[in-house]
Amino acid sequence: EGFTSVEQALAYQPLEHLDLREAEVIARMDYSRSVEDIARDMQGGPLPEPGGPRATHLKGGSFYNTLFMWPLLTFGWEIFLELAGGHKDELKRLMADFACLSRKVFQAAALTDLNYFVCHDDICMARGPVCSPAWLREFIYPYYEEFFGTMGQAGIKVLFMTDGNPDLIVDDVL
């Protein structure tokens, strides 16, 4: 919190800061909790039997920080974009660590009886993607494939939400 330089961001260890209940990251929770505890919170009570039926009514959940939002909200636009453009090896480590937080949420959702899940990332602005499609393919989409695959295997429909115009990348996201 309060990052003022790229050097501070490069030194950050997301997995050493798992209690984000007070952080300015939108999806505030204690990520040190177990997947099952997070799932019970999403479910609003006891978890259904594994492999049991999905809710028969429209029942959904959401997650604002799918992946791109983590460094954006943690470091701010300027530092994040400098990392994205000039520190790719270090950013890979940071993204892998941030993905650990998101992974818990998607694994937790898969244990519930939700039948849809809204995933949000501001990967686009009015003119299109914030970063190049090639950059997104390298840093973001492999995690989307994993996370959205977890939802699909559980029978949960994914609704992806982004600001701006996704026309240049819609096929990749789909």
XYZ file of N, CA and C in Angstrom:
522
model
N 0.851 -1.193 0.000
C 0.000 0.000 0.000
C 0.885 1.240 0.000
N 0.524 2.209 -0.803
C 1.289 3.435 -0.861
C 2.558 3.297 -1.692
N 2.548 2.515 -2.763
C 3.721 2.332 -3.603
C 4.017 3.615 -4.360
N 5.274 4.038 -4.311
C 5.677 5.265 -4.996
C 6.777 5.031 -6.019
N 7.255 3.796 -6.138
C 8.310 3.518 -7.103
C 8.188 2.095 -7.631
N 8.763 1.904 -8.798
C 8.815 0.569 -9.389
C 9.636 -0.356 -8.499
N 10.689 0.164 -7.900
C 11.534 -0.653 -7.028
C 10.734 -1.224 -5.853
N 9.850 -0.414 -5.281
C 8.994 -0.914 -4.200
C 8.084 -2.032 -4.705
N 7.523 -1.839 -5.883
C 6.645 -2.856 -6.461
C 7.416 -4.140 -6.747
N 8.627 -4.015 -7.261
C 9.437 -5.192 -7.572
C 9.801 -5.975 -6.322
N 9.915 -5.299 -5.202
C 10.253 -5.963 -3.939
C 9.037 -6.576 -3.253
N 7.845 -6.236 -3.703
C 6.615 -6.690 -3.058
C 6.446 -8.201 -3.213
N 6.002 -8.830 -2.156
C 5.750 -10.270 -2.131
C 4.265 -10.484 -1.797
N 3.405 -10.605 -2.803
C 1.971 -10.749 -2.527
C 1.624 -11.867 -1.554
N 2.369 -12.958 -1.577
C 2.036 -14.098 -0.718
C 2.440 -13.886 0.735
N 3.109 -12.783 0.995
C 3.411 -12.410 2.382
C 2.404 -11.401 2.919
N 1.437 -11.023 2.095
C 0.417 -10.027 2.471
C -0.952 -10.586 2.094
N -1.386 -11.604 2.788
C -2.624 -12.288 2.435
C -3.866 -11.711 3.107
N -3.704 -11.012 4.198
C -4.868 -10.415 4.858
C -5.096 -9.037 4.243
N -6.002 -9.000 3.287
C -6.267 -7.777 2.533
C -7.626 -7.176 2.876
N -8.087 -7.424 4.094
C -9.389 -6.875 4.500
C -9.369 -5.361 4.584
N -8.216 -4.764 4.809
C -8.110 -3.309 4.930
C -7.420 -2.668 3.727
N -7.046 -3.446 2.738
C -6.311 -2.933 1.578
C -7.264 -2.296 0.569
N -6.724 -1.453 -0.276
C -7.509 -0.791 -1.314
C -7.489 -1.617 -2.599
N -8.011 -2.832 -2.522
C -7.946 -3.745 -3.663
C -9.322 -4.226 -4.138
N -10.386 -3.615 -3.725
C -11.768 -3.962 -4.064
C -12.176 -5.301 -3.446
N -11.542 -6.399 -3.850
C -11.890 -7.732 -3.342
C -11.188 -7.949 -2.009
N -11.677 -7.278 -1.013
C -11.047 -7.305 0.313
C -11.467 -8.546 1.087
N -10.481 -9.343 1.430
C -10.729 -10.502 2.289
C -9.389 -11.009 2.795
N -9.455 -11.942 3.681
C -8.248 -12.574 4.206
C -7.981 -13.810 3.353
N -7.025 -13.708 2.457
C -6.699 -14.784 1.528
C -5.871 -15.889 2.170
N -5.552 -15.754 3.451
C -4.866 -16.842 4.139
C -5.864 -17.918 4.579
N -7.145 -17.598 4.514
C -8.178 -18.567 4.897
C -8.210 -19.726 3.905
N -8.758 -20.842 4.333
C -8.834 -22.018 3.472
C -9.839 -21.803 2.343
N -9.653 -22.563 1.281
C -10.600 -22.541 0.165
C -12.001 -22.876 0.671
N -12.097 -23.838 1.565
C -13.407 -24.259 2.083
C -14.079 -23.145 2.881
N -13.307 -22.410 3.681
C -13.889 -21.287 4.433
C -14.382 -20.185 3.496
N -13.609 -19.902 2.472
C -14.037 -18.907 1.491
C -15.293 -19.393 0.778
N -15.337 -20.680 0.456
C -16.504 -21.258 -0.212
C -17.748 -21.160 0.667
N -17.620 -21.437 1.964
C -18.779 -21.340 2.874
C -19.308 -19.906 2.920
N -18.408 -18.931 2.880
C -18.855 -17.538 2.823
C -19.628 -17.263 1.532
N -19.111 -17.756 0.419
C -19.804 -17.570 -0.866
C -21.154 -18.261 -0.866
N -21.175 -19.455 -0.297
C -22.405 -20.253 -0.277
C -23.428 -19.648 0.676
N -22.944 -18.971 1.689
C -23.853 -18.433 2.697
C -24.286 -19.483 3.700
N -23.470 -20.503 3.859
C -23.786 -21.577 4.790
C -23.032 -22.834 4.418
N -23.549 -23.980 4.857
C -22.858 -25.242 4.578
C -22.720 -25.491 3.075
N -21.645 -26.160 2.714
C -21.402 -26.462 1.306
C -22.242 -27.648 0.859
N -22.643 -27.651 -0.408
C -23.375 -28.816 -0.925
C -22.454 -30.024 -1.035
N -23.036 -31.171 -1.199
C -22.253 -32.385 -1.405
C -21.435 -32.247 -2.683
N -20.200 -32.728 -2.685
C -19.393 -32.660 -3.904
C -20.109 -33.327 -5.076
N -20.133 -32.646 -6.213
C -20.802 -33.176 -7.395
C -22.305 -33.055 -7.344
N -22.816 -32.429 -6.289
C -24.260 -32.254 -6.169
C -24.789 -31.279 -7.204
N -26.097 -31.140 -7.242
C -26.692 -30.269 -8.262
C -26.407 -28.786 -7.991
N -26.408 -28.025 -9.045
C -26.326 -26.562 -8.968
C -27.664 -26.046 -8.459
N -27.668 -24.825 -8.002
C -28.923 -24.196 -7.573
C -29.917 -24.232 -8.735
N -31.181 -24.435 -8.435
C -32.201 -24.486 -9.485
C -32.683 -23.095 -9.870
N -32.412 -22.123 -9.048
C -32.734 -20.731 -9.365
C -31.438 -20.022 -9.770
N -31.560 -18.833 -10.318
C -30.379 -18.068 -10.717
C -29.605 -17.680 -9.467
N -28.406 -18.242 -9.325
C -27.594 -17.997 -8.140
C -26.153 -17.766 -8.569
N -25.681 -16.556 -8.329
C -24.355 -16.230 -8.808
C -23.449 -15.626 -7.771
N -22.206 -15.516 -8.170
C -21.186 -14.859 -7.389
C -20.370 -13.991 -8.320
N -19.415 -13.300 -7.752
C -18.576 -12.454 -8.590
C -17.220 -12.252 -7.935
N -16.270 -11.856 -8.776
C -14.938 -11.558 -8.300
C -14.376 -10.432 -9.145
N -14.082 -9.324 -8.513
C -13.646 -8.118 -9.213
C -12.191 -8.208 -9.659
N -11.348 -8.866 -8.891
C -9.902 -8.880 -9.131
C -9.457 -10.148 -9.858
N -10.065 -10.476 -10.970
C -9.736 -11.745 -11.620
C -8.223 -11.931 -11.742
N -7.517 -11.004 -12.341
C -6.049 -11.061 -12.311
C -5.415 -9.709 -12.638
N -5.780 -9.112 -13.736
C -5.209 -7.830 -14.161
C -5.397 -6.755 -13.090
N -6.494 -6.854 -12.351
C -6.806 -5.836 -11.347
C -5.845 -5.862 -10.168
N -5.243 -7.015 -9.873
C -4.366 -7.097 -8.697
C -3.207 -6.104 -8.761
N -2.346 -6.161 -9.785
C -1.247 -5.186 -9.804
C -1.737 -3.763 -10.047
N -2.808 -3.623 -10.797
C -3.354 -2.292 -11.046
C -3.797 -1.630 -9.747
N -4.563 -2.338 -8.947
C -5.056 -1.779 -7.686
C -3.965 -1.712 -6.618
N -3.041 -2.638 -6.651
C -1.982 -2.671 -5.645
C -0.947 -1.570 -5.871
N -0.544 -1.399 -7.131
C 0.555 -0.471 -7.435
C 0.118 0.838 -8.080
N -1.094 0.888 -8.632
C -1.548 2.054 -9.390
C -1.170 1.910 -10.859
N -1.858 2.680 -11.695
C -1.684 2.583 -13.147
C -0.245 2.798 -13.588
N 0.373 3.887 -13.172
C 1.692 4.233 -13.688
C 2.738 3.167 -13.381
N 2.791 2.738 -12.128
C 3.785 1.725 -11.754
C 3.470 0.400 -12.435
N 2.199 0.024 -12.468
C 1.830 -1.229 -13.121
C 2.230 -1.211 -14.593
N 1.944 -0.137 -15.308
C 2.281 -0.095 -16.729
C 3.791 -0.067 -16.958
N 4.520 0.546 -16.051
C 5.983 0.504 -16.167
C 6.490 -0.924 -15.952
N 5.910 -1.623 -14.997
C 6.265 -3.034 -14.795
C 5.928 -3.859 -16.040
N 4.752 -3.617 -16.584
C 4.279 -4.378 -17.744
C 5.181 -4.185 -18.954
N 5.679 -2.984 -19.121
C 6.489 -2.699 -20.292
C 7.970 -2.946 -20.128
N 8.483 -2.834 -18.915
C 9.927 -2.866 -18.760
C 10.492 -3.879 -17.790
N 9.633 -4.652 -17.143
C 10.121 -5.593 -16.118
C 9.361 -6.917 -16.224
N 9.405 -7.493 -17.401
C 8.561 -8.664 -17.662
C 8.888 -9.869 -16.784
N 10.168 -10.140 -16.558
C 10.510 -11.300 -15.732
C 9.993 -11.132 -14.315
N 10.186 -9.947 -13.760
C 9.712 -9.679 -12.406
C 8.188 -9.679 -12.350
N 7.561 -9.159 -13.407
C 6.098 -9.142 -13.433
C 5.532 -10.558 -13.501
N 6.215 -11.457 -14.187
C 5.746 -12.857 -14.228
C 5.645 -13.419 -12.822
N 6.638 -13.135 -11.985
C 6.603 -13.612 -10.603
C 5.437 -12.986 -9.855
N 5.269 -11.688 -9.998
C 4.173 -11.012 -9.310
C 2.822 -11.554 -9.761
N 2.654 -11.744 -11.057
C 1.376 -12.253 -11.564
C 1.119 -13.672 -11.064
N 2.150 -14.498 -11.014
C 1.983 -15.857 -10.493
C 1.550 -15.819 -9.030
N 2.125 -14.900 -8.265
C 1.730 -14.772 -6.858
C 0.311 -14.240 -6.728
N -0.024 -13.206 -7.491
C -1.393 -12.683 -7.447
C -2.388 -13.765 -7.891
N -1.991 -14.589 -8.850
C -2.870 -15.661 -9.319
C -3.189 -16.646 -8.197
N -2.287 -16.812 -7.250
C -2.561 -17.692 -6.102
C -3.759 -17.195 -5.307
N -3.885 -15.878 -5.189
C -5.036 -15.306 -4.476
C -6.316 -15.590 -5.252
N -6.290 -15.297 -6.534
C -7.477 -15.513 -7.358
C -7.849 -16.984 -7.443
N -6.850 -17.829 -7.556
C -7.094 -19.269 -7.659
C -7.941 -19.761 -6.490
N -7.639 -19.271 -5.295
C -8.424 -19.674 -4.116
C -9.894 -19.321 -4.289
N -10.150 -18.159 -4.843
C -11.538 -17.718 -5.029
C -12.249 -18.611 -6.042
N -11.590 -18.916 -7.145
C -12.225 -19.763 -8.159
C -12.399 -21.192 -7.653
N -11.429 -21.707 -6.928
C -11.578 -23.040 -6.344
C -12.715 -23.055 -5.329
N -12.837 -21.981 -4.572
C -13.918 -21.882 -3.591
C -15.270 -21.843 -4.284
N -15.386 -21.032 -5.321
C -16.664 -20.943 -6.040
C -17.070 -22.299 -6.596
N -16.091 -23.083 -7.049
C -16.383 -24.401 -7.608
C -16.971 -25.358 -6.574
N -16.771 -25.093 -5.294
C -17.319 -25.946 -4.232
C -18.754 -25.584 -3.856
N -19.266 -24.490 -4.387
C -20.606 -24.020 -4.046
C -21.632 -24.561 -5.042
N -22.890 -24.157 -4.865
C -23.907 -24.527 -5.848
C -24.266 -23.352 -6.770
N -23.360 -22.370 -6.863
C -23.571 -21.261 -7.794
C -23.720 -21.810 -9.208
N -24.525 -21.130 -10.019
C -24.618 -21.556 -11.412
C -24.050 -20.529 -12.390
N -23.660 -19.351 -11.889
C -22.913 -18.414 -12.723
C -21.962 -17.602 -11.843
N -20.921 -17.077 -12.482
C -19.901 -16.330 -11.763
C -19.416 -15.204 -12.664
N -19.524 -13.971 -12.177
C -19.075 -12.806 -12.932
C -17.619 -12.531 -12.582
N -16.775 -12.493 -13.607
C -15.345 -12.220 -13.441
C -15.052 -10.865 -14.075
N -14.335 -10.030 -13.372
C -14.056 -8.672 -13.834
C -12.558 -8.414 -13.908
N -12.127 -7.763 -14.962
C -10.771 -7.251 -15.115
C -10.824 -6.088 -16.109
N -10.213 -4.993 -15.769
C -10.195 -3.822 -16.657
C -9.069 -3.938 -17.673
N -9.136 -4.965 -18.527
C -8.092 -5.163 -19.517
C -8.280 -4.255 -20.729
N -9.413 -3.551 -20.808
C -9.686 -2.667 -21.947
C -10.081 -1.274 -21.482
N -9.841 -0.325 -22.385
C -10.305 1.050 -22.216
C -11.137 1.376 -23.459
N -11.573 2.602 -23.592
C -12.461 2.976 -24.693
C -11.898 2.616 -26.070
N -10.591 2.739 -26.254
C -9.986 2.466 -27.564
C -9.560 1.015 -27.740
N -9.682 0.216 -26.713
C -9.305 -1.186 -26.827
C -8.473 -1.640 -25.651
N -7.709 -2.717 -25.841
C -6.936 -3.293 -24.738
C -5.907 -2.310 -24.176
N -5.719 -2.377 -22.869
C -4.712 -1.556 -22.192
C -3.324 -1.985 -22.646
N -3.087 -3.284 -22.703
C -1.815 -3.844 -23.138
C -2.048 -4.594 -24.445
N -0.998 -4.889 -25.146
C -1.134 -5.561 -26.445
C -1.767 -6.940 -26.280
N -2.451 -7.418 -27.328
C -2.978 -8.778 -27.268
C -1.889 -9.812 -26.966
N -0.679 -9.601 -27.507
C 0.420 -10.546 -27.228
C 0.776 -10.533 -25.749
N 0.812 -9.358 -25.134
C 1.118 -9.247 -23.706
C 0.043 -9.961 -22.895
N -1.216 -9.746 -23.239
C -2.316 -10.400 -22.522
C -2.228 -11.918 -22.664
N -1.861 -12.382 -23.861
C -1.709 -13.828 -24.066
C -0.607 -14.410 -23.198
N 0.418 -13.638 -22.948
C 1.549 -14.119 -22.147
C 1.276 -14.055 -20.646
N 0.671 -12.971 -20.181
C 0.572 -12.706 -18.744
C -0.800 -12.980 -18.126
N -1.861 -12.921 -18.918
C -3.208 -12.970 -18.343
C -3.989 -14.208 -18.765
N -4.078 -14.455 -20.048
C -4.977 -15.504 -20.532
C -4.667 -16.911 -20.042
N -3.413 -17.296 -19.842
C -3.204 -18.645 -19.292
C -3.912 -18.831 -17.943
N -3.947 -17.782 -17.145
C -4.650 -17.864 -15.864
C -6.160 -17.866 -16.076
N -6.652 -17.069 -17.033
C -8.083 -17.106 -17.341
C -8.487 -18.513 -17.733
N -7.667 -19.146 -18.581
C -7.989 -20.498 -19.024
C -8.102 -21.440 -17.820
N -7.165 -21.321 -16.906
C -7.212 -22.144 -15.695
C -8.445 -21.820 -14.852
N -8.625 -20.546 -14.537
C -9.717 -20.147 -13.642
C -11.081 -20.450 -14.249
N -11.269 -20.077 -15.520
C -12.568 -20.304 -16.158
C -12.793 -21.795 -16.386
N -11.706 -22.554 -16.587
C -11.822 -24.007 -16.697
C -12.303 -24.632 -15.399
N -11.811 -24.108 -14.281
C -12.281 -24.575 -12.976
C -13.791 -24.380 -12.859
N -14.268 -23.233 -13.326
C -15.705 -22.953 -13.264
C -16.471 -23.904 -14.190
N -15.977 -24.070 -15.400
C -16.657 -24.941 -16.355
C -16.748 -26.376 -15.867
N -15.661 -26.871 -15.283
C -15.667 -28.242 -14.764
C -16.680 -28.400 -13.634
N -16.944 -27.317 -12.915
C -17.922 -27.367 -11.822
C -19.337 -27.106 -12.319
N -19.500 -26.813 -13.605
C -20.829 -26.535 -14.152
C -21.290 -25.098 -13.926
N -20.356 -24.215 -13.672
C -20.675 -22.802 -13.421
C -20.369 -21.995 -14.674
N -21.342 -21.244 -15.149
C -21.160 -20.367 -16.308
C -20.368 -19.136 -15.891
N -19.428 -18.721 -16.733
C -18.612 -17.541 -16.477
C -19.124 -16.389 -17.328
N -19.353 -15.265 -16.677
C -19.670 -14.019 -17.366
C -18.476 -13.109 -17.156
N -17.798 -12.742 -18.254
C -16.616 -11.902 -18.137
C -16.988 -10.452 -18.381
N -16.495 -9.566 -17.516
C -16.796 -8.148 -17.612
C -15.501 -7.349 -17.658
N -15.440 -6.407 -18.597
C -14.318 -5.490 -18.668
C -14.843 -4.128 -19.068
N -14.145 -3.102 -18.658
C -14.481 -1.759 -19.114
C -13.992 -1.616 -20.550
N -14.515 -0.668 -21.249
C -13.986 -0.330 -22.554
C -14.391 -1.275 -23.665
N -13.603 -1.258 -24.722
C -13.906 -1.955 -25.957
C -13.023 -3.199 -26.109
N -13.594 -4.380 -25.982
C -12.796 -5.613 -26.087
C -12.754 -6.202 -27.497
N -13.181 -5.461 -28.518
C -13.284 -6.035 -29.862
C -11.998 -6.726 -30.320
N -10.827 -6.143 -30.065
C -9.568 -6.717 -30.540
C -9.184 -8.008 -29.833
N -9.787 -8.285 -28.701
C -9.364 -9.452 -27.919
C -10.500 -10.412 -27.573
N -11.691 -10.125 -28.065
C -12.852 -10.918 -27.659
C -12.667 -12.394 -27.961
N -12.056 -12.722 -29.090
C -11.863 -14.140 -29.423
C -10.928 -14.811 -28.430
N -9.888 -14.099 -28.002
C -8.973 -14.663 -27.007
C -9.680 -14.909 -25.686
N -10.471 -13.965 -25.253
C -11.159 -14.110 -23.961
C -12.165 -15.241 -24.029
N -12.902 -15.307 -25.141
C -13.874 -16.387 -25.282
C -13.182 -17.732 -25.341
